[in-house]
PDB file of C-alpha atoms in Angstrom:
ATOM      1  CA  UNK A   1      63.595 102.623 100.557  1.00 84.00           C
ATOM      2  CA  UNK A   2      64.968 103.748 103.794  1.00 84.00           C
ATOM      3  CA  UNK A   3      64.057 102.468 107.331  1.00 93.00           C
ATOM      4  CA  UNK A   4      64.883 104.380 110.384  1.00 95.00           C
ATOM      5  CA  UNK A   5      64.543 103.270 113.662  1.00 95.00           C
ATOM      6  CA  UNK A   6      65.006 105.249 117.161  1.00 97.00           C
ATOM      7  CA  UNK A   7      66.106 102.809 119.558  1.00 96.00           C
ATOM      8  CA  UNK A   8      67.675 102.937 123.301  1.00 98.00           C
ATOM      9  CA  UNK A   9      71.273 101.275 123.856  1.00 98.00           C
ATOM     10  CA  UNK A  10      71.910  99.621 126.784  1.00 97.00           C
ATOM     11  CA  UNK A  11      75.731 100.584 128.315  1.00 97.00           C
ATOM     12  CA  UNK A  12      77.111  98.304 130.812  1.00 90.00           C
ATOM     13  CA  UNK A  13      77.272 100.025 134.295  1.00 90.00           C
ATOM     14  CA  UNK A  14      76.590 103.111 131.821  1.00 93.00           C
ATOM     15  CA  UNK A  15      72.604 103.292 131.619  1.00 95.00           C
ATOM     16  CA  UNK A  16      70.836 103.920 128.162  1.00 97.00           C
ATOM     17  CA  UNK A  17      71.426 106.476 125.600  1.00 98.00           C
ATOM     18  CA  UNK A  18      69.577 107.452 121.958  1.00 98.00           C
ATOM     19  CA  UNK A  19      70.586 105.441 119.024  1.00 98.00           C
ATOM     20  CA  UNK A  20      69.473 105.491 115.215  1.00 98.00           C
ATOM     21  CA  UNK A  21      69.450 102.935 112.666  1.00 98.00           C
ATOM     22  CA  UNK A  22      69.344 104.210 109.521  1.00 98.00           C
ATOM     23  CA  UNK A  23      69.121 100.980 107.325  1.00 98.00           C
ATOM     24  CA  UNK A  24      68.511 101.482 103.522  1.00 97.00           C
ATOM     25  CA  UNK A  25      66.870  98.027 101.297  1.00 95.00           C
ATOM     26  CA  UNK A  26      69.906  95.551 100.196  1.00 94.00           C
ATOM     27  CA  UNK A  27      72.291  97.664 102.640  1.00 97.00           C
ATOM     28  CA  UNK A  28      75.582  95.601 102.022  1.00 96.00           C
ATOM     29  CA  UNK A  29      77.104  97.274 105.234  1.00 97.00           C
ATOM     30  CA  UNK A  30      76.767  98.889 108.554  1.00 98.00           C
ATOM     31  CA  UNK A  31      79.322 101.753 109.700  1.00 98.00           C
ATOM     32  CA  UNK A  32      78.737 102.040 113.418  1.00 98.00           C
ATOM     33  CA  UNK A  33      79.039 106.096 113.096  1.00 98.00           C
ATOM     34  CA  UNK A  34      80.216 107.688 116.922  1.00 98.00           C
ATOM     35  CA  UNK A  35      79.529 111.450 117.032  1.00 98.00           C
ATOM     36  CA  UNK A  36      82.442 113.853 118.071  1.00 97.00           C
ATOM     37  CA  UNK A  37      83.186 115.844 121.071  1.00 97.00           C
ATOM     38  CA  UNK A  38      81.086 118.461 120.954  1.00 94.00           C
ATOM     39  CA  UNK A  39      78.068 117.337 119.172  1.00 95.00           C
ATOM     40  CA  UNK A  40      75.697 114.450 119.450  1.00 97.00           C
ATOM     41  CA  UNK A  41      74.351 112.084 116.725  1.00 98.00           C
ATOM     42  CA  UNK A  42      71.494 114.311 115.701  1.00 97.00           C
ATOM     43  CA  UNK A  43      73.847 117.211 114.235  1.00 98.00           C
ATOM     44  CA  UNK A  44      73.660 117.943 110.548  1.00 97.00           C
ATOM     45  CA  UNK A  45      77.007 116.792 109.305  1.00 98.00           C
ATOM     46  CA  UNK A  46      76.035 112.966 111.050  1.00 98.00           C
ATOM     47  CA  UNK A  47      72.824 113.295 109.706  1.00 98.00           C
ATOM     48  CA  UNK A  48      74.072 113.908 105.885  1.00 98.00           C
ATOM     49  CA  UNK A  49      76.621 111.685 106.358  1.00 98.00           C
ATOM     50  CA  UNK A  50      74.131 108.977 107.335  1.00 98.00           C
ATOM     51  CA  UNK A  51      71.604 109.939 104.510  1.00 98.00           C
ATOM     52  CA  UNK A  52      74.484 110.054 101.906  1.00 98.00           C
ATOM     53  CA  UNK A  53      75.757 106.356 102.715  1.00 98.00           C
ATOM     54  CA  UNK A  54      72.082 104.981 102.743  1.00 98.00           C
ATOM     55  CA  UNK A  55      71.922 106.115  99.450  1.00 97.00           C
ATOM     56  CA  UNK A  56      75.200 104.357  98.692  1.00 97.00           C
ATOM     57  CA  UNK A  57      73.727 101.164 100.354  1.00 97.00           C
ATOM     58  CA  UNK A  58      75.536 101.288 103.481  1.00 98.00           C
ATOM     59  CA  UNK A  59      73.675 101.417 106.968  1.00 98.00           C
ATOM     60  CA  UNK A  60      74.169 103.610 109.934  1.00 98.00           C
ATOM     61  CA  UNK A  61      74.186 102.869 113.409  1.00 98.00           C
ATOM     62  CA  UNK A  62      74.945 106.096 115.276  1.00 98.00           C
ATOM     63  CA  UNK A  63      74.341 106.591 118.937  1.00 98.00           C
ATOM     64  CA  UNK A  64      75.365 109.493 122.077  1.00 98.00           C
ATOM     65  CA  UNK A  65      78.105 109.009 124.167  1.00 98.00           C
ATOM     66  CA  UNK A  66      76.439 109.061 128.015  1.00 98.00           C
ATOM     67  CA  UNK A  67      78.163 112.595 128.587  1.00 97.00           C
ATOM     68  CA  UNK A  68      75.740 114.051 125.284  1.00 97.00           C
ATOM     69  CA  UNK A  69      72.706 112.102 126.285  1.00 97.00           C
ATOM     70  CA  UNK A  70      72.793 113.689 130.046  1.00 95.00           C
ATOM     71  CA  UNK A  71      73.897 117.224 128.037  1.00 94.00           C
ATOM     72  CA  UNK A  72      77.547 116.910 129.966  1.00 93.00           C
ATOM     73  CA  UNK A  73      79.777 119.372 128.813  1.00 86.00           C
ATOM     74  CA  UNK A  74      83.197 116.957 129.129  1.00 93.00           C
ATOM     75  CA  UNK A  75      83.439 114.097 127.289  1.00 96.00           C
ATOM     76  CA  UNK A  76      83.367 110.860 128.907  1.00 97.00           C
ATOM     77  CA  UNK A  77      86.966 108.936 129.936  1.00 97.00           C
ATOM     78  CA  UNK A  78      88.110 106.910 127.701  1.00 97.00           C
ATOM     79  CA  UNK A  79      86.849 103.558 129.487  1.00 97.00           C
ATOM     80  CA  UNK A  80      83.165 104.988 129.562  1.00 98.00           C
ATOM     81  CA  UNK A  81      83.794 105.702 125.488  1.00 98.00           C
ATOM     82  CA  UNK A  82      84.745 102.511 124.924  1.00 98.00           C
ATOM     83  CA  UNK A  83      82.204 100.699 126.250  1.00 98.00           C
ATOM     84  CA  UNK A  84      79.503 102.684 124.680  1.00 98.00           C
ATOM     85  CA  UNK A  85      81.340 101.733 121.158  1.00 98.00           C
ATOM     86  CA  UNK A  86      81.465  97.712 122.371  1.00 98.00           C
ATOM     87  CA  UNK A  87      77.852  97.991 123.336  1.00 98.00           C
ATOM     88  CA  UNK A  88      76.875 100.005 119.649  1.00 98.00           C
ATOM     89  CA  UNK A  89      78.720  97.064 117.736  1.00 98.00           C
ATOM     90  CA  UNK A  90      77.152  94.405 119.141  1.00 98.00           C
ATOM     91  CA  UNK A  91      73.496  96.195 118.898  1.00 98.00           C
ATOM     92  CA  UNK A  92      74.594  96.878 115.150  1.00 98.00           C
ATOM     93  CA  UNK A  93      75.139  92.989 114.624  1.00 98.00           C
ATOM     94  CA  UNK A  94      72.400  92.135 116.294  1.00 97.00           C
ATOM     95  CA  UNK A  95      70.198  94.529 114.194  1.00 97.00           C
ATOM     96  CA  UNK A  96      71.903  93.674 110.631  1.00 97.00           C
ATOM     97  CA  UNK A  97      72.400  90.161 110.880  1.00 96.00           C
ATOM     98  CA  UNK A  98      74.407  89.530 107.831  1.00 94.00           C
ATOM     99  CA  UNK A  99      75.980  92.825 107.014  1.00 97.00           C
ATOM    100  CA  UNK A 100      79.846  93.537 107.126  1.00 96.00           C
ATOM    101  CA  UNK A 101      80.852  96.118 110.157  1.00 98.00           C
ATOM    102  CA  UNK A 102      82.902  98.407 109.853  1.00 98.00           C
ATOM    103  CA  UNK A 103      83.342 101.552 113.034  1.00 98.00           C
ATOM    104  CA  UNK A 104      84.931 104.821 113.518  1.00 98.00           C
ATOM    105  CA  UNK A 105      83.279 108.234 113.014  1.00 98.00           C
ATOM    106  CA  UNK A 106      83.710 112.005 113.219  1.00 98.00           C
ATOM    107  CA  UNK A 107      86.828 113.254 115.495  1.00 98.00           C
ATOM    108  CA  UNK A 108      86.133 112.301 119.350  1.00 98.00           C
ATOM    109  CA  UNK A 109      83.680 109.301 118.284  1.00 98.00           C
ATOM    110  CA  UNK A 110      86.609 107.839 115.567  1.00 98.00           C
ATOM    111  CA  UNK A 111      89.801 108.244 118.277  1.00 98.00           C
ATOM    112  CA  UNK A 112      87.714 106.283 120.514  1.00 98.00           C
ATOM    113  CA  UNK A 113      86.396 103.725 118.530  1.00 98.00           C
ATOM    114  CA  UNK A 114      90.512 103.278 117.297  1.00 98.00           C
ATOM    115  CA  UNK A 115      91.737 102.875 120.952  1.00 98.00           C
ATOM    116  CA  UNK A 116      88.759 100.361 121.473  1.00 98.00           C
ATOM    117  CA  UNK A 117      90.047  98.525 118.691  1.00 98.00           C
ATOM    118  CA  UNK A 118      93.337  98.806 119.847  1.00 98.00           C
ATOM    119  CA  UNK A 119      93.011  97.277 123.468  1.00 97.00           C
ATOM    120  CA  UNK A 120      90.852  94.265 122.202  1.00 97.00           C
ATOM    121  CA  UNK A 121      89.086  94.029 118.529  1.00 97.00           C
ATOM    122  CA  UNK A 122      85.918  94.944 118.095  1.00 98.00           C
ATOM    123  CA  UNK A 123      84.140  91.731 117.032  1.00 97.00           C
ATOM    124  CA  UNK A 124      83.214  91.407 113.372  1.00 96.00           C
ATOM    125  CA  UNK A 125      84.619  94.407 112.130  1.00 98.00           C
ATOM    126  CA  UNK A 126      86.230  94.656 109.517  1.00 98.00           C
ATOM    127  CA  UNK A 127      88.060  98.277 109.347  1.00 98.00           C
ATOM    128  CA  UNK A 128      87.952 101.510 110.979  1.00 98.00           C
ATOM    129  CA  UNK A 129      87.227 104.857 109.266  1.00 98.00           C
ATOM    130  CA  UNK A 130      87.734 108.358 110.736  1.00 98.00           C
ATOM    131  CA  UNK A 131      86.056 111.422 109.766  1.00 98.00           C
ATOM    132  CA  UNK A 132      88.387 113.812 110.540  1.00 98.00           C
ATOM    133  CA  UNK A 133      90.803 111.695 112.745  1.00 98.00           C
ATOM    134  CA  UNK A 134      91.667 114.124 116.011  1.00 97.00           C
ATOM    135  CA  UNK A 135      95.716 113.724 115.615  1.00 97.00           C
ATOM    136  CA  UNK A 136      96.375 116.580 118.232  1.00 97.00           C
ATOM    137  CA  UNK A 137      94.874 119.895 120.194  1.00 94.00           C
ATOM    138  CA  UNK A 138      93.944 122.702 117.544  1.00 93.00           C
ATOM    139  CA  UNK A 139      97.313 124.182 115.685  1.00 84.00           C
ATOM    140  CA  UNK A 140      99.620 122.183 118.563  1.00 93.00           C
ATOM    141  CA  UNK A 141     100.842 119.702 116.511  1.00 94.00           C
ATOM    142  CA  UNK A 142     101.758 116.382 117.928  1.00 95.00           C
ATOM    143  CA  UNK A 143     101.408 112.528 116.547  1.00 95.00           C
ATOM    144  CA  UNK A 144     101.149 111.118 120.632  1.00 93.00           C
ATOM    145  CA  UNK A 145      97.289 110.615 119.950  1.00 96.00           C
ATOM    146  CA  UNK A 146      98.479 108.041 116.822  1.00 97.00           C
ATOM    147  CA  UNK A 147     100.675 105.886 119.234  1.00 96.00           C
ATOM    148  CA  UNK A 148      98.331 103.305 119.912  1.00 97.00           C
ATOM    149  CA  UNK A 149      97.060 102.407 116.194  1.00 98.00           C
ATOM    150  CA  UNK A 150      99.851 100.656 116.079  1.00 96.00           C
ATOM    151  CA  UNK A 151      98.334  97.714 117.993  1.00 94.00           C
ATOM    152  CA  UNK A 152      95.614  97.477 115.291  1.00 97.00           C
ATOM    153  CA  UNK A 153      95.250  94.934 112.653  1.00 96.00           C
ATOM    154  CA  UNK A 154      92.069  95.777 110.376  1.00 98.00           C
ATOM    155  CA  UNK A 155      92.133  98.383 107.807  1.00 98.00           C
ATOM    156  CA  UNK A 156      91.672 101.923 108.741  1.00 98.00           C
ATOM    157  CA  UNK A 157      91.144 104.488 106.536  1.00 98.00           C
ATOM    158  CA  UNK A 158      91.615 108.014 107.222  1.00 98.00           C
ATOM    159  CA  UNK A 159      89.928 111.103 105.963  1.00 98.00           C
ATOM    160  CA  UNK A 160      91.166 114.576 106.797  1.00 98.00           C
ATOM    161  CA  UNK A 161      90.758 118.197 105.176  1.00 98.00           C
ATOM    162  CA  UNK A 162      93.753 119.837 103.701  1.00 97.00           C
ATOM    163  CA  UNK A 163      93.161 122.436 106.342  1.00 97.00           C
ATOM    164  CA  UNK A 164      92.212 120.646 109.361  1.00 97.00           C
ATOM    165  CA  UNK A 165      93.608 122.183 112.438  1.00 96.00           C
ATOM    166  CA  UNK A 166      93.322 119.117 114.477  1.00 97.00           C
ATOM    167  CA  UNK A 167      96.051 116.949 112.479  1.00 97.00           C
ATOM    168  CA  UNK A 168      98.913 118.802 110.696  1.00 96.00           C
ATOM    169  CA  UNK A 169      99.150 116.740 107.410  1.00 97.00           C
ATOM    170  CA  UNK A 170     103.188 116.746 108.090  1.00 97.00           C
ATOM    171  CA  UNK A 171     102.393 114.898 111.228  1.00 97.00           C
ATOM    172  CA  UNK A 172      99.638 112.393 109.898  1.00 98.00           C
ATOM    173  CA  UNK A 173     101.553 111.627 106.705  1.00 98.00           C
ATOM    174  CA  UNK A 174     104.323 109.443 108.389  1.00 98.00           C
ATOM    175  CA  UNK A 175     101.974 107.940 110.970  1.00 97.00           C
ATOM    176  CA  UNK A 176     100.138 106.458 107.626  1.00 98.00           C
ATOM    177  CA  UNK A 177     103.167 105.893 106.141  1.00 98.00           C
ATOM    178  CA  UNK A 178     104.336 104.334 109.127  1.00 97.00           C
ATOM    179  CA  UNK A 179     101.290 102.013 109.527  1.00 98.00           C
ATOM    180  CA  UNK A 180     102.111 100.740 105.854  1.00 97.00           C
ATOM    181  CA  UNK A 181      99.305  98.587 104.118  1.00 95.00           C
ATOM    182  CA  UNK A 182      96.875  98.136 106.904  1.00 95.00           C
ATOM    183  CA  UNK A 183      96.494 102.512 106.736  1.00 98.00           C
ATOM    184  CA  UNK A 184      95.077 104.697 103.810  1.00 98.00           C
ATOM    185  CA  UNK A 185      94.627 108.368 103.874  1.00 98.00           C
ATOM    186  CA  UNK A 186      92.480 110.520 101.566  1.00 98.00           C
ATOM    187  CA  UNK A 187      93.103 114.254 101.721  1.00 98.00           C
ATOM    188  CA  UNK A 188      90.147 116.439 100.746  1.00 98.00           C
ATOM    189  CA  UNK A 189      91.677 119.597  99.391  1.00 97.00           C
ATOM    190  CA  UNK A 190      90.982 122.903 100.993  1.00 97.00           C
ATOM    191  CA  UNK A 191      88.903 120.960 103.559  1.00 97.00           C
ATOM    192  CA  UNK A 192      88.551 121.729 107.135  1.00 97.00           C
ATOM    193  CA  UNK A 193      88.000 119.405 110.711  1.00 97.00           C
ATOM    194  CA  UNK A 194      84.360 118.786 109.231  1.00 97.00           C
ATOM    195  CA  UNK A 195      85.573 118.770 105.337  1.00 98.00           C
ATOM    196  CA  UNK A 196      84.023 122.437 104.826  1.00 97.00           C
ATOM    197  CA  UNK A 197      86.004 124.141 101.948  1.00 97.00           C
ATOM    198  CA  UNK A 198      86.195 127.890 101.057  1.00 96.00           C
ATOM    199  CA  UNK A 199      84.065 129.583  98.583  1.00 91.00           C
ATOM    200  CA  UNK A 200      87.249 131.010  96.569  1.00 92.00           C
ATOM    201  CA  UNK A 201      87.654 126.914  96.374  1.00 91.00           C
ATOM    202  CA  UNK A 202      85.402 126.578  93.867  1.00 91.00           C
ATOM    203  CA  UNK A 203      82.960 124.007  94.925  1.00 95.00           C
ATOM    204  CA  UNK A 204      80.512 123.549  97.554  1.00 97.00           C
ATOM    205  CA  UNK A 205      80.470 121.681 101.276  1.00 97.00           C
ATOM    206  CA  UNK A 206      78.129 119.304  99.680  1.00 97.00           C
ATOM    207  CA  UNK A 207      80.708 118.542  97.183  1.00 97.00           C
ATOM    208  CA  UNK A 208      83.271 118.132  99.081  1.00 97.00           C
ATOM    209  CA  UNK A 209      81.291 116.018 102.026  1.00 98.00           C
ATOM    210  CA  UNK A 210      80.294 113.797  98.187  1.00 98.00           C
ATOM    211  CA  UNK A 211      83.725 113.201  98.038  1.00 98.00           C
ATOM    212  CA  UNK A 212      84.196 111.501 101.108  1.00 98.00           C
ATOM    213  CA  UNK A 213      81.110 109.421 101.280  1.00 98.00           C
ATOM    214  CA  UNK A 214      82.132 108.190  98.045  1.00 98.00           C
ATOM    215  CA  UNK A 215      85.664 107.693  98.829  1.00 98.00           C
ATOM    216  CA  UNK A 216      84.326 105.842 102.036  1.00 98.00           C
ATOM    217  CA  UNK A 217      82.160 103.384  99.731  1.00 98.00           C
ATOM    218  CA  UNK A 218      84.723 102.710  97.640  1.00 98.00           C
ATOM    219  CA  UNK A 219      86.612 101.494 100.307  1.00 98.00           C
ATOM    220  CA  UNK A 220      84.283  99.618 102.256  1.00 97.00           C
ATOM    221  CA  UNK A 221      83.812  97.581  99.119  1.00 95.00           C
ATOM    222  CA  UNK A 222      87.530  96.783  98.725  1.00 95.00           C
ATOM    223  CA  UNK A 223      87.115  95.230 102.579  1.00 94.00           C
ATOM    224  CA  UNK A 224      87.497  91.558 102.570  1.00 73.00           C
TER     225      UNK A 224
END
């Protein structure tokens, strides 16, 4: 069984915005799951990717940035961003008393949660995973967004598309490298920024999003 719960989170000097907790029976983890820039936590691919890792036993906490719960069209600065992640971790402890954290998310909501991480750790967790880690500006390939991860200490694992526009594999392939043991980097072939293949691929977007959600399990379990 499933439970889901709609619940408010309270943002320091931030007001409240939506949350979900999607916790599945003997969930072994909770991925605090931050939306990207231009949609909130209610669009399909956070929905299947929350649905797909309760049936892998992991929780979800996933929550709106205050620029998507007031329907802002810019995202929030950075120090608004980061506090909404601080606040979501703590709720997600408090929630899943127990359970091993880990944060990140899709795009936006995993380059935020990494320069959170970066400037003081997140309490409790225990890695960071990016859906689809934002390395530059669409086809302007740069690694100046990777600078900072650097500074972090717990696992991160990254997860990018063979065709992503947003991070130029000959770009994030020596920031990995360069991050050595603490960084791991799984490239879904033919993928795009949200892992969507083409049909002259061969398989489907469900197959493809399978093989990250179990790729994400399987590292979440090697997480001490």
């Amino acid at each position: 069984m499933v439970g889901t719960r709609e619940l408010k989170l309270d943002i320091e000097g931030n007001g409240a915005v939506s949350a979900i907790l999607t916790l599945p029976a003997h969930a072994r983890v909770c991925y605090v799951l931050a939306h990207g820039a231009g949609a909130d936590m209610r669009h399909s691919f956070m929905e299947k990717v929350a649905a797909g890792l309760a049936d892998r036993g992991i929780a979800t906490f996933r929550f709106n940035f205050p620029y998507m719960e007031e329907k802002k069209g810019r995202p929030d600065q950075p120090a608004v961003a980061h506090a909404a992640i601080r606040a979501a971790v703590a709720e997600a402890a408090r929630l899943c008393p127990g359970l091993k954290l880990v944060a990140g998310g899709k795009s936006f909501g995993g380059r935020m949660t990494s320069q959170a991480q970066s400037k003081a750790a997140l309490p409790e967790v225990k890695g960071l995973a990016f859906l689809g880690f934002p390395l530059h500006a669409d086809k302007k390939p740069s690694s100046e967004r990777a600078e900072h991860l650097a500074g972090i200490t717990v696992p991160m694992l990254f997860l990018q598309g063979t065709r992503d526009g947003l991070a130029d594999l000959s770009y994030l392939e020596p920031v990995v490298e360069k991050l050595g043991s603490q960084a791991t980097l799984h490239q879904v072939e033919g993928g795009d920024h949200s892992f969507a293949v083409l049909k002259k691929s061969g398989r489907t977007n469900d197959e493809a999003l399978t093989e990250v959600l179990d790729t994400l399990a399987a590292w979440i379990d090697q997480l001490s």
